[in-house]
XYZ file of N, CA and C in Angstrom:
687
model
N -66.411 50.187 -44.553
C -65.411 48.379 -43.641
C -67.330 47.716 -43.985
N -66.619 46.424 -44.091
C -67.692 45.586 -44.362
C -68.407 45.404 -42.776
N -69.437 44.323 -42.741
C -69.820 45.067 -41.167
C -69.429 43.049 -40.779
N -69.172 42.747 -39.956
C -68.548 41.724 -38.989
C -69.902 40.863 -38.649
N -69.486 39.676 -39.251
C -70.564 38.310 -38.859
C -70.977 38.463 -37.715
N -72.120 38.283 -37.311
C -72.142 37.448 -36.248
C -73.515 36.287 -36.139
N -72.779 35.450 -35.234
C -72.798 33.890 -35.206
C -73.498 34.344 -33.511
N -75.189 33.940 -33.984
C -76.133 33.758 -32.620
C -77.064 33.022 -32.419
N -78.245 33.053 -31.592
C -79.316 31.975 -31.400
C -80.411 33.020 -32.571
N -81.325 32.294 -32.684
C -82.488 33.052 -33.552
C -83.236 33.807 -32.273
N -83.899 34.655 -32.668
C -85.283 35.162 -31.688
C -86.305 34.464 -30.935
N -86.738 32.990 -31.579
C -87.855 32.576 -31.387
C -86.837 31.288 -30.519
N -85.752 31.094 -30.250
C -85.283 30.211 -29.601
C -85.927 30.319 -27.987
N -86.498 29.361 -27.399
C -87.412 29.101 -26.126
C -86.428 28.206 -25.574
N -87.070 27.783 -23.937
C -86.488 27.445 -23.213
C -86.684 25.682 -23.827
N -87.360 25.293 -24.163
C -87.844 24.021 -25.065
C -87.013 23.519 -25.772
N -86.072 24.453 -26.263
C -84.485 24.161 -27.047
C -83.650 23.642 -26.673
N -83.190 22.646 -26.380
C -82.254 22.129 -25.933
C -80.393 22.436 -26.575
N -80.595 22.142 -27.713
C -79.479 22.882 -28.885
C -79.987 23.170 -29.994
N -79.583 24.062 -30.778
C -79.896 24.547 -31.609
C -78.409 24.920 -32.647
N -78.844 24.668 -33.693
C -77.309 24.581 -34.507
C -76.849 25.955 -35.939
N -75.929 26.982 -35.557
C -76.068 27.988 -36.544
C -76.728 27.044 -38.084
N -76.765 28.132 -39.259
C -77.053 27.179 -40.057
C -76.182 26.959 -41.423
N -75.014 27.631 -40.878
C -73.973 28.118 -41.831
C -72.229 27.396 -41.173
N -71.937 26.469 -42.116
C -70.741 26.349 -41.550
C -69.783 26.906 -42.046
N -69.627 28.009 -42.804
C -69.097 28.578 -43.583
C -68.794 29.714 -42.767
N -67.660 29.879 -42.182
C -67.630 31.042 -40.907
C -65.797 31.843 -40.924
N -65.798 32.713 -40.497
C -64.776 33.650 -40.808
C -63.564 34.071 -39.665
N -62.539 34.656 -39.645
C -61.744 35.196 -37.790
C -62.559 36.496 -38.338
N -62.308 36.909 -36.910
C -62.793 38.322 -36.952
C -64.804 38.296 -36.811
N -65.330 37.372 -37.002
C -66.813 37.189 -36.539
C -67.192 37.169 -35.451
N -68.112 37.846 -34.756
C -68.768 37.864 -33.462
C -69.373 36.688 -33.002
N -69.275 36.200 -31.802
C -70.121 34.878 -31.722
C -70.985 35.224 -30.187
N -72.076 35.199 -30.728
C -72.523 36.190 -29.214
C -73.278 35.070 -28.665
N -73.277 34.867 -27.240
C -73.719 33.700 -26.246
C -74.263 34.287 -25.356
N -75.664 33.683 -25.321
C -76.602 34.342 -24.136
C -76.166 33.854 -22.872
N -76.735 34.512 -21.922
C -76.589 33.689 -20.413
C -77.686 32.761 -20.659
N -77.198 31.325 -19.876
C -77.763 30.283 -19.790
C -77.535 29.573 -21.264
N -76.310 29.995 -21.660
C -75.962 29.613 -22.862
C -74.645 28.993 -22.945
N -74.464 27.539 -23.819
C -72.869 27.792 -24.361
C -72.497 27.377 -25.816
N -71.640 27.775 -26.342
C -71.754 27.533 -27.904
C -70.457 26.623 -28.080
N -70.454 25.557 -28.830
C -69.379 24.695 -28.774
C -69.386 24.711 -30.804
N -67.851 24.466 -31.237
C -67.393 24.347 -32.019
C -67.333 22.680 -32.475
N -67.869 22.579 -33.735
C -68.028 20.708 -33.792
C -67.275 20.823 -35.512
N -66.514 19.823 -35.278
C -66.106 19.344 -36.981
C -65.185 18.047 -36.415
N -65.233 17.571 -38.023
C -65.109 16.303 -38.168
C -65.648 15.330 -37.350
N -66.518 15.071 -36.550
C -67.272 14.206 -35.758
C -66.388 14.848 -34.291
N -65.769 15.411 -33.773
C -65.352 15.901 -32.749
C -65.594 17.545 -32.295
N -66.311 17.395 -30.376
C -66.599 18.558 -30.353
C -65.258 19.201 -29.602
N -65.362 20.535 -29.954
C -63.904 21.451 -29.702
C -63.982 22.642 -29.030
N -63.872 23.762 -29.453
C -63.488 25.292 -28.478
C -65.030 25.336 -27.992
N -65.011 25.663 -26.553
C -66.006 25.890 -26.024
C -66.247 27.512 -25.470
N -67.614 28.173 -25.505
C -67.255 29.488 -25.281
C -68.851 29.795 -24.280
N -68.826 30.290 -23.114
C -69.808 30.505 -22.276
C -70.175 32.043 -22.349
N -70.972 32.020 -21.586
C -71.952 33.703 -22.462
C -70.767 35.155 -22.470
N -71.311 35.939 -23.659
C -70.527 37.262 -23.459
C -70.497 36.706 -25.475
N -69.907 38.326 -25.725
C -69.457 38.472 -26.972
C -67.919 38.167 -27.301
N -68.247 37.201 -28.545
C -66.102 36.993 -28.182
C -65.891 36.637 -30.093
N -65.010 37.556 -30.195
C -64.569 37.845 -32.016
C -63.710 36.819 -31.775
N -64.228 35.908 -32.891
C -63.494 34.819 -33.570
C -62.256 35.293 -33.907
N -60.576 34.195 -33.072
C -59.525 34.695 -33.597
C -59.006 33.682 -33.533
N -57.310 33.057 -34.221
C -57.072 32.010 -34.251
C -56.469 31.638 -32.804
N -56.320 32.532 -31.958
C -55.971 32.442 -30.543
C -57.209 32.168 -29.641
N -58.551 32.125 -30.024
C -59.391 31.913 -29.056
C -60.101 30.334 -29.333
N -59.658 30.000 -30.535
C -59.912 28.797 -30.819
C -58.889 27.575 -31.092
N -58.136 27.059 -30.357
C -56.809 26.720 -30.105
C -57.235 25.163 -30.746
N -58.183 24.415 -30.288
C -58.402 23.149 -30.775
C -59.218 22.888 -32.412
N -59.932 24.298 -32.536
C -60.019 23.879 -34.164
C -58.650 24.801 -34.729
N -58.214 25.226 -34.268
C -56.887 25.865 -34.694
C -55.752 24.058 -35.096
N -55.930 23.619 -34.091
C -55.132 22.867 -34.312
C -55.587 21.824 -35.364
N -56.842 21.669 -35.240
C -57.218 20.661 -36.203
C -56.828 21.005 -38.011
N -57.494 22.332 -38.212
C -57.562 23.092 -39.444
C -55.899 23.940 -39.745
N -55.358 24.326 -38.655
C -54.153 25.146 -38.937
C -54.553 26.018 -39.885
N -55.330 27.244 -38.886
C -55.566 28.457 -39.223
C -54.182 29.586 -39.445
N -54.430 30.487 -40.589
C -52.974 31.418 -40.529
C -53.691 32.730 -39.280
N -52.456 33.225 -38.781
C -53.071 34.012 -37.596
C -53.768 35.739 -38.256
N -54.354 36.105 -37.866
C -55.127 37.299 -38.645
C -55.657 37.212 -39.744
N -55.731 38.507 -40.135
C -56.988 38.879 -41.370
C -58.421 38.242 -41.099
N -59.296 38.117 -41.848
C -60.823 37.318 -42.147
C -60.425 36.152 -42.896
N -60.060 35.440 -42.440
C -59.691 34.053 -43.002
C -61.039 33.165 -43.030
N -61.617 32.655 -43.823
C -62.561 31.697 -44.062
C -62.276 30.386 -43.281
N -63.320 29.232 -42.917
C -62.843 28.078 -42.475
C -64.667 27.437 -42.550
N -64.073 26.558 -41.880
C -65.959 25.461 -42.290
C -65.382 24.884 -40.924
N -66.810 24.960 -40.058
C -66.830 24.195 -38.677
C -68.664 24.612 -38.345
N -69.005 23.821 -37.638
C -70.462 23.734 -36.933
C -70.712 24.603 -35.643
N -71.153 25.163 -35.621
C -71.375 25.834 -34.365
C -72.661 25.436 -33.671
N -72.744 24.781 -32.181
C -73.594 24.247 -32.074
C -73.924 25.577 -30.563
N -75.168 25.947 -30.040
C -75.547 26.628 -29.360
C -76.743 26.101 -28.095
N -75.582 25.466 -27.037
C -76.455 24.178 -25.810
C -77.059 25.465 -24.966
N -78.543 25.067 -24.629
C -78.983 25.070 -23.546
C -78.617 25.124 -21.797
N -77.884 25.500 -21.215
C -77.592 24.944 -19.652
C -78.557 25.274 -19.004
N -79.635 26.084 -18.907
C -81.096 25.954 -18.025
C -81.588 23.990 -17.767
N -82.323 24.378 -16.508
C -83.220 23.325 -16.174
C -83.892 23.004 -17.599
N -84.307 21.586 -17.836
C -85.794 21.277 -18.448
C -86.460 20.720 -17.903
N -87.727 21.190 -17.378
C -88.506 20.512 -16.852
C -89.816 19.916 -16.996
N -89.884 19.186 -16.642
C -91.716 18.967 -16.940
C -91.330 17.836 -18.250
N -90.275 16.901 -18.151
C -90.440 15.893 -19.223
C -90.865 14.560 -18.754
N -92.086 14.003 -19.368
C -92.767 13.015 -19.476
C -91.872 11.752 -19.889
N -91.689 10.868 -18.754
C -91.584 9.555 -19.394
C -92.239 8.342 -19.161
N -92.845 6.949 -19.691
C -93.365 6.056 -19.034
C -93.264 4.890 -20.158
N -93.201 3.854 -19.793
C -93.395 2.337 -20.479
C -94.259 2.017 -21.453
N -93.761 2.272 -23.180
C -94.702 1.964 -24.048
C -94.901 0.383 -23.589
N -93.651 -0.156 -23.339
C -94.733 -2.091 -23.422
C -93.985 -2.389 -22.033
N -95.284 -3.215 -21.577
C -94.811 -3.575 -20.051
C -93.593 -4.562 -19.701
N -93.079 -3.859 -18.269
C -91.588 -4.889 -18.142
C -91.890 -5.881 -17.582
N -91.608 -7.222 -18.063
C -92.220 -8.281 -17.660
C -91.328 -8.921 -16.288
N -91.501 -9.135 -14.982
C -91.076 -8.878 -13.972
C -91.409 -10.585 -13.565
N -90.429 -11.529 -12.981
C -90.707 -12.604 -12.258
C -90.735 -12.495 -11.045
N -92.189 -12.632 -10.403
C -92.406 -12.605 -8.857
C -91.804 -13.383 -8.071
N -90.977 -13.310 -7.168
C -90.005 -13.956 -6.894
C -89.967 -15.162 -5.321
N -91.748 -14.341 -5.167
C -92.346 -15.790 -4.482
C -93.291 -16.575 -4.862
N -94.397 -16.094 -6.004
C -95.138 -17.189 -6.860
C -94.547 -17.472 -7.891
N -93.360 -17.130 -8.466
C -92.715 -17.710 -9.419
C -93.463 -17.122 -10.667
N -94.182 -16.109 -11.193
C -95.336 -15.964 -11.830
C -94.633 -14.807 -12.503
N -94.645 -14.796 -14.138
C -93.912 -13.343 -14.643
C -95.444 -12.548 -15.017
N -95.163 -10.876 -14.083
C -96.034 -10.371 -14.499
C -95.563 -9.375 -14.882
N -96.443 -8.455 -15.845
C -96.599 -7.056 -16.950
C -96.590 -6.090 -15.806
N -95.530 -4.806 -15.935
C -95.683 -3.825 -14.838
C -95.529 -2.575 -15.991
N -96.353 -1.442 -15.379
C -96.045 -0.399 -16.400
C -95.977 0.667 -15.272
N -95.335 1.714 -16.079
C -95.188 3.212 -15.097
C -94.950 4.360 -15.748
N -95.460 5.576 -15.285
C -95.224 6.741 -15.880
C -95.011 7.797 -14.570
N -94.004 8.671 -15.160
C -93.769 9.980 -14.410
C -93.214 11.187 -15.051
N -92.472 11.884 -14.056
C -91.325 12.999 -14.985
C -90.522 12.910 -14.385
N -89.680 13.927 -15.181
C -88.230 13.861 -14.677
C -87.810 15.447 -15.492
N -86.547 15.746 -14.754
C -86.123 17.199 -15.423
C -84.683 16.995 -15.143
N -83.839 17.787 -16.364
C -82.467 17.169 -16.630
C -81.976 18.491 -16.805
N -80.748 18.549 -16.856
C -80.117 19.979 -16.791
C -78.782 19.299 -17.822
N -78.236 20.255 -19.270
C -77.070 19.646 -19.802
C -75.776 20.497 -19.357
N -75.093 19.203 -18.456
C -73.751 19.668 -17.836
C -72.805 19.687 -18.510
N -72.799 18.577 -19.098
C -71.432 18.765 -20.110
C -71.619 18.747 -21.758
N -71.584 20.100 -22.465
C -71.871 20.407 -23.728
C -71.318 19.427 -24.612
N -70.002 18.848 -24.196
C -69.142 18.179 -25.387
C -69.874 17.157 -25.664
N -70.233 16.819 -24.595
C -70.604 15.272 -23.958
C -72.079 15.153 -24.583
N -72.924 15.978 -24.933
C -74.288 16.056 -25.281
C -74.029 16.158 -26.526
N -73.248 17.202 -27.083
C -73.225 17.074 -28.549
C -72.997 15.920 -29.354
N -71.950 15.459 -28.930
C -71.108 13.776 -29.470
C -72.326 13.304 -29.478
N -72.937 12.518 -28.344
C -73.727 11.484 -27.935
C -74.971 11.588 -28.542
N -75.286 12.619 -28.220
C -77.192 12.823 -28.359
C -77.720 14.158 -29.463
N -76.354 14.833 -30.112
C -76.850 15.452 -31.260
C -75.895 15.152 -32.563
N -74.606 14.345 -31.959
C -74.118 14.437 -33.473
C -73.706 15.456 -34.577
N -74.170 15.086 -35.921
C -74.516 16.027 -36.759
C -75.608 16.215 -37.134
N -76.732 16.040 -36.207
C -77.847 16.420 -36.132
C -78.140 17.857 -37.235
N -78.952 18.532 -37.584
C -78.963 19.836 -38.023
C -80.343 20.422 -37.713
N -80.575 21.796 -37.938
C -81.156 22.613 -36.872
C -81.459 22.159 -35.247
N -82.590 22.558 -34.977
C -82.835 22.266 -33.514
C -83.000 21.139 -32.863
N -82.343 20.640 -31.701
C -83.167 19.646 -30.968
C -83.777 19.891 -29.518
N -85.075 20.059 -29.689
C -86.293 20.330 -28.545
C -86.320 18.990 -27.347
N -86.055 19.529 -26.238
C -86.256 18.194 -25.219
C -87.008 16.960 -25.564
N -88.198 17.939 -26.661
C -89.281 16.797 -27.345
C -88.557 15.399 -27.515
N -87.907 16.168 -28.658
C -86.778 15.045 -29.332
C -85.937 14.302 -28.660
N -85.117 15.269 -27.955
C -83.958 14.382 -27.311
C -84.880 13.509 -26.142
N -85.938 13.780 -25.475
C -86.568 12.622 -24.808
C -87.053 11.244 -25.475
N -87.228 11.094 -26.420
C -87.056 9.392 -26.863
C -85.734 8.863 -26.373
N -84.766 9.504 -26.470
C -83.765 9.471 -26.111
C -83.123 8.886 -24.452
N -83.855 10.132 -24.226
C -82.852 9.841 -22.500
C -84.254 9.005 -21.774
N -85.553 8.395 -22.375
C -86.174 8.143 -21.772
C -85.700 6.162 -22.142
N -84.894 6.004 -23.143
C -84.513 4.353 -22.695
C -83.595 3.880 -21.673
N -82.407 5.029 -21.144
C -82.005 4.726 -19.515
C -82.924 4.843 -18.693
N -84.409 5.679 -18.470
C -84.519 5.565 -17.900
C -85.528 4.206 -16.982
N -86.062 3.316 -18.565
C -86.737 2.443 -18.549
C -85.950 0.756 -17.788
N -84.927 1.357 -18.529
C -83.889 0.221 -18.393
C -83.303 0.449 -16.307
N -83.356 1.678 -15.904
C -82.879 1.799 -14.670
C -84.381 1.119 -13.817
N -85.673 1.422 -14.427
C -86.353 1.474 -13.747
C -87.099 0.043 -13.599
N -86.333 -0.940 -14.657
C -86.571 -2.352 -14.441
C -85.182 -2.583 -13.448
N -84.460 -2.578 -13.458
C -83.281 -3.044 -12.908
C -83.714 -2.731 -11.096
N -84.092 -1.487 -11.142
C -84.357 -1.505 -9.507
C -85.801 -2.079 -9.129
N -86.886 -2.207 -10.200
C -87.539 -3.476 -9.742
C -87.566 -4.694 -9.441
N -86.347 -5.076 -10.043
C -85.665 -6.679 -9.988
C -84.617 -6.574 -8.668
N -84.281 -5.338 -8.290
C -83.575 -5.358 -6.738
C -84.074 -5.450 -5.981
N -85.074 -4.703 -5.927
C -85.734 -4.787 -4.706
C -86.791 -5.951 -4.488
N -87.400 -6.703 -5.508
C -88.189 -7.639 -5.602
C -86.860 -9.117 -4.786
N -85.888 -8.894 -5.007
C -84.617 -9.460 -4.770
C -84.286 -8.931 -3.128
N -84.231 -8.054 -2.940
C -83.959 -7.588 -1.488
C -84.978 -7.503 -0.746
N -86.284 -7.350 -1.000
C -87.161 -7.425 -0.013
C -87.767 -8.584 -0.140
N -87.800 -9.535 -1.400
C -88.504 -10.650 -1.100
C -90.249 -10.305 -0.738
N -90.500 -9.463 -1.471
C -92.047 -9.163 -1.761
C -92.325 -9.541 -3.292
N -93.822 -9.346 -2.843
C -94.531 -9.849 -4.323
C -94.351 -8.393 -5.168
N -94.632 -8.691 -6.699
C -94.573 -7.849 -7.403
C -95.496 -6.449 -7.591
N -96.826 -7.290 -6.688
C -97.950 -6.727 -6.469
C -97.868 -5.894 -5.505
N -96.695 -5.730 -4.071
C -96.520 -5.296 -3.777
C -95.517 -3.791 -3.504
N -95.494 -4.030 -4.967
C -94.364 -3.022 -5.490
C -94.643 -1.111 -5.397
N -96.024 -1.152 -5.980
C -96.682 0.005 -5.755
C -96.627 0.809 -3.861
N -96.529 -0.191 -3.154
C -96.528 0.593 -1.860
C -94.805 0.933 -1.286
N -93.861 0.415 -2.422
C -92.970 0.903 -2.184
C -92.378 1.746 -3.039
N -93.148 2.889 -3.781
C -92.517 3.637 -4.789
C -91.508 4.690 -3.875
N -91.636 5.338 -3.155
C -90.684 6.486 -2.784
C -89.216 5.661 -2.257
N -89.008 4.472 -2.147
C -87.789 3.595 -1.674
C -87.688 3.478 -3.131
N -88.317 2.799 -4.357
C -87.947 2.312 -5.540
C -87.226 3.947 -6.257
N -87.985 5.240 -5.831
C -87.297 5.983 -7.256
C -86.142 6.748 -6.613
N -85.452 6.871 -5.294
C -84.116 6.584 -4.717
C -83.649 5.647 -5.187
N -83.671 4.542 -5.681
C -83.056 3.349 -6.596
C -82.437 3.805 -7.611
N -83.418 4.144 -8.258
C -83.464 4.752 -9.598
C -82.949 5.920 -9.726
N -83.353 7.081 -9.307
C -82.306 8.005 -8.906
C -80.867 7.825 -9.374
N -80.510 6.955 -8.227
C -78.818 6.594 -8.260
C -78.233 5.888 -8.999
N -79.351 4.914 -9.847
C -78.943 4.480 -11.163
C -79.098 5.455 -12.255
N -79.882 6.222 -12.453
C -80.336 7.072 -13.235
C -79.036 7.859 -13.595
N -78.522 8.808 -12.636
C -78.032 9.814 -12.488
C -76.370 9.225 -13.191
N -75.776 8.004 -12.963
C -74.614 7.436 -13.396
C -75.036 7.297 -14.808
N -76.102 6.739 -15.087
C -76.598 6.572 -16.814
C -76.496 7.945 -17.487
N -76.825 8.799 -17.276
C -77.184 9.868 -17.615
C -75.726 10.751 -17.932
N -74.782 10.668 -17.128
C -73.303 11.208 -16.485
C -72.576 11.055 -18.410
N -73.283 10.120 -18.896
C -72.529 9.137 -19.917
C -72.500 9.951 -21.209
N -74.161 10.593 -21.158
C -74.397 11.703 -21.994
C -74.298 13.194 -21.910
N -73.603 13.216 -20.456
C -73.737 14.889 -20.246
C -74.206 15.559 -19.532
N -75.523 14.924 -19.131
C -76.584 15.341 -18.266
C -76.418 14.937 -17.153
N -76.963 16.197 -16.122
C -77.004 15.966 -15.097
C -79.016 16.086 -14.428
N -79.522 14.946 -13.878
C -80.343 14.391 -13.361
C -80.999 15.111 -12.090
N -81.814 15.907 -12.538
C -82.439 17.263 -11.341
C -83.325 17.052 -10.600
N -84.208 16.087 -11.136
C -85.391 15.411 -10.219
C -86.262 14.168 -11.107
N -86.769 13.489 -10.745
C -87.381 12.384 -11.167
C -88.951 11.539 -10.153
N -89.755 11.245 -11.025
C -90.908 11.085 -9.969
C -91.748 10.225 -10.580
N -91.833 9.346 -9.922
C -92.642 8.162 -10.803
C -94.243 8.679 -9.758
N -94.978 8.770 -10.932
C -96.757 9.094 -10.492
C -97.281 7.637 -10.483
N -97.406 6.848 -10.863
C -98.023 5.588 -10.874
C -97.220 4.523 -11.518
N -97.479 3.165 -10.742
C -96.820 1.805 -10.687
C -97.999 0.797 -11.097
N -98.413 0.260 -12.021
C -99.630 -0.380 -12.184
C -99.809 -1.766 -13.105
N -100.685 -2.305 -12.849
C -100.483 -4.006 -13.405
C -101.637 -3.602 -14.304
N -102.023 -4.483 -15.754
C -103.420 -5.079 -16.315
C -103.887 -5.923 -15.458
N -104.859 -5.370 -14.607
C -106.203 -6.320 -13.905
C -106.565 -7.182 -15.398
N -106.711 -7.388 -16.347
C -107.099 -8.575 -16.978
C -105.813 -9.314 -17.348
N -104.751 -9.189 -16.646
C -103.569 -10.015 -17.507
C -103.805 -10.994 -16.708
N -103.494 -12.533 -17.232
C -103.680 -13.736 -16.490
C -102.595 -14.329 -15.362
N -101.561 -13.330 -15.467
C -100.373 -13.365 -14.334
C -101.320 -12.494 -12.959
N -101.729 -11.376 -13.739
C -102.106 -10.631 -12.136
C -103.275 -11.154 -11.284
N -103.979 -12.045 -12.583
C -105.162 -12.656 -12.046
C -104.715 -13.824 -11.131
N -104.342 -14.490 -11.056
C -103.491 -15.505 -10.509
C -102.778 -15.057 -9.459
N -102.236 -14.160 -9.169
C -101.278 -13.562 -7.869
C -102.359 -13.292 -6.758
N -103.464 -12.160 -7.331
C -104.326 -11.752 -6.483
C -105.607 -13.397 -5.968
N -105.505 -13.743 -6.798
C -106.421 -15.104 -6.773
C -105.961 -15.499 -4.968
């Protein structure tokens, strides 16, 4: 009797890998899908994230892939071949992701009406909360593995947007100068976390932690000199 195919992550899987794609989309009923602890496996076809499997060993049948079954109308029984992509999603917390403003955030100081460039950097930690949303919106039809460093470039964009909004909100409500912002870092961080959690939910991502290590200005910038003068 022929060996049953096994669909599982490779030995070199590391916590740094957020998503890994099974290299072939040619599958058969009767194959074994092996999902490790802290993983989920999701079937993807035609731009749609379909059936989801948690940890364990699952023998594929038309009965346990109902969403895919409905899409491609698989017959019951046998070892029928079918086509679908399988993504393995890492459900552990991804620690120590760096973020930073690649270009300065331009803020209008409400007191002196001077536009000043601001930079910031820190770290954040995430966990994939909704595998379907993450695969559809972040991974799409990507090939191979999606490491945290790769996803970081996409997840950094909402951070900068939320940082800019939080800075602006703080300046308006507190009526302080832009140069006083670093003294209010902890309060600003709380506001950013609130904004960022809402933004990340649209990606299927849960924000676990967020820190700002520095808020700084270019001391050589003309606007900074005008404020300090």
